[in-house]
mmCIF file of C-alpha atoms in Angstrom:
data_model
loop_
_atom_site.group_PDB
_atom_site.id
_atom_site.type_symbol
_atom_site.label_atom_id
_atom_site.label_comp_id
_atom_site.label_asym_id
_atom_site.label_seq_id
_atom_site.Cartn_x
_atom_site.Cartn_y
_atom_site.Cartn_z
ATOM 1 C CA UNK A 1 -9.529 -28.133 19.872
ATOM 2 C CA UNK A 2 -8.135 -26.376 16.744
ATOM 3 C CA UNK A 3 -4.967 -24.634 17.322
ATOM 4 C CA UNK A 4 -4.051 -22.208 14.311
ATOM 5 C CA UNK A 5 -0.348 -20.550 13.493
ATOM 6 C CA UNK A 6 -0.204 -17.492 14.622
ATOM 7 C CA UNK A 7 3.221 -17.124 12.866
ATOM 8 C CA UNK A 8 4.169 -13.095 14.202
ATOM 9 C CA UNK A 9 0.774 -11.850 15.106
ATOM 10 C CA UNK A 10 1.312 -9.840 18.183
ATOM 11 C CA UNK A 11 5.030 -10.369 18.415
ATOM 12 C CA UNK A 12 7.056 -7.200 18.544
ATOM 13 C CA UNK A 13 9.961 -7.196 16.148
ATOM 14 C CA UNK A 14 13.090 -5.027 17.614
ATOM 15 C CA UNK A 15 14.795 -2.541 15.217
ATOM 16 C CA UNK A 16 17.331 0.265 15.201
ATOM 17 C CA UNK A 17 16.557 3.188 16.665
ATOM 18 C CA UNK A 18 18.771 5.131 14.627
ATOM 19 C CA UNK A 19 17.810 3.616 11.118
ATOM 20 C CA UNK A 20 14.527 4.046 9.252
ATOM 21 C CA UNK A 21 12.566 1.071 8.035
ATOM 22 C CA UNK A 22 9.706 0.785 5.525
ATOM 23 C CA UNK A 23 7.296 -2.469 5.864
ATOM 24 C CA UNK A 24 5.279 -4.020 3.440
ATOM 25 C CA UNK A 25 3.431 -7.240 2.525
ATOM 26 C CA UNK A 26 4.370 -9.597 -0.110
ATOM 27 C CA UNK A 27 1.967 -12.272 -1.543
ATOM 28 C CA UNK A 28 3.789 -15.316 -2.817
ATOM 29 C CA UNK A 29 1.110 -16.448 -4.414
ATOM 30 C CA UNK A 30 0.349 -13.602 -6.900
ATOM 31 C CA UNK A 31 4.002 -11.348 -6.602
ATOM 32 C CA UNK A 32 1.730 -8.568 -5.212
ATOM 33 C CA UNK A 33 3.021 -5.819 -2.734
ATOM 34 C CA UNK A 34 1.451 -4.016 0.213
ATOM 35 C CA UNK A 35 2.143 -0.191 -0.656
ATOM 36 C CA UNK A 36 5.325 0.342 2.082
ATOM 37 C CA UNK A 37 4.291 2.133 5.134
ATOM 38 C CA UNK A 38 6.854 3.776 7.607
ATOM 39 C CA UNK A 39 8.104 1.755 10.561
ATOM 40 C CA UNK A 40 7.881 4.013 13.682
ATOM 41 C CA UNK A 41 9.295 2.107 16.632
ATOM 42 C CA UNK A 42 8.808 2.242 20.197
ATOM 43 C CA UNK A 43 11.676 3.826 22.185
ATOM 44 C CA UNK A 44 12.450 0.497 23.011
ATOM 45 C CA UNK A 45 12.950 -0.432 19.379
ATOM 46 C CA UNK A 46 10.165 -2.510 19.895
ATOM 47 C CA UNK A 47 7.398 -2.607 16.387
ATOM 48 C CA UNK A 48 4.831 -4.264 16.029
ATOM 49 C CA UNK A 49 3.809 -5.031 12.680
ATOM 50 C CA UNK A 50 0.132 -4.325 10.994
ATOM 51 C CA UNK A 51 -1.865 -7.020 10.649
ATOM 52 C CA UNK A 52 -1.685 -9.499 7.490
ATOM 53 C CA UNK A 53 -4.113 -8.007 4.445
ATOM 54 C CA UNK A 54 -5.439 -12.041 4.735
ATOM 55 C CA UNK A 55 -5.385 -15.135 6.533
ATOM 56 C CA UNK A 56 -3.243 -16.878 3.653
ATOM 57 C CA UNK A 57 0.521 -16.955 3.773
ATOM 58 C CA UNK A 58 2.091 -13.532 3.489
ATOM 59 C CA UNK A 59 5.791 -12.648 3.620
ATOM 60 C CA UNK A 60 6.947 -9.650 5.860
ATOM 61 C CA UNK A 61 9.463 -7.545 3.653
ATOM 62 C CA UNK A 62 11.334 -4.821 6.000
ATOM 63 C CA UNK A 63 13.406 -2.639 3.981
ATOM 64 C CA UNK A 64 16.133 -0.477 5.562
ATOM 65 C CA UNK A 65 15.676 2.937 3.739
ATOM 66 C CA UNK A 66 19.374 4.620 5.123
ATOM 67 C CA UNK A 67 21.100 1.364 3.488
ATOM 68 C CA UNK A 68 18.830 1.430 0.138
ATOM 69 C CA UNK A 69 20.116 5.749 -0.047
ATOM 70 C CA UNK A 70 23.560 4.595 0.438
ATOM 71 C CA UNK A 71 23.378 2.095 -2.156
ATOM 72 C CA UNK A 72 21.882 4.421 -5.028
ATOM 73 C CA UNK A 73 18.849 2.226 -4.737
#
């Protein structure tokens, strides 16, 4: 049987309710980015990410938009 790595495929990631999050993919292979999409969590805090734009490795970059303001970034 072939068993693959399903890495976080269809495991909810819990966030902050009270912070806003962008998400976007990162290729290590080539430095590209996923254009950043907006995180909108369950009332849980429960997300689940989008799928991966490929089956190759892909890096899951989360980035905290209130900290990023507060920073000047």
């Amino acid at each position: 049987t072939e068993t693959a790595f399903k890495g976080l495929r269809d495991l909810p990631i819990t966030i902050r309710p009270d912070e806003t999050f962008t998400a976007s993919w990162f290729d290590p292979r080539t430095g590209n980015r996923t254009a950043g999409s907006p995180v909108i969590a369950e009332t849980d805090g429960k997300w689940l990410p989008a799928g991966m734009p490929s089956r190759e490795d892909w890096v899951l970059v989360l980035e905290n938009i209130n900290e990023l303001t507060r920073l000047g970034n």
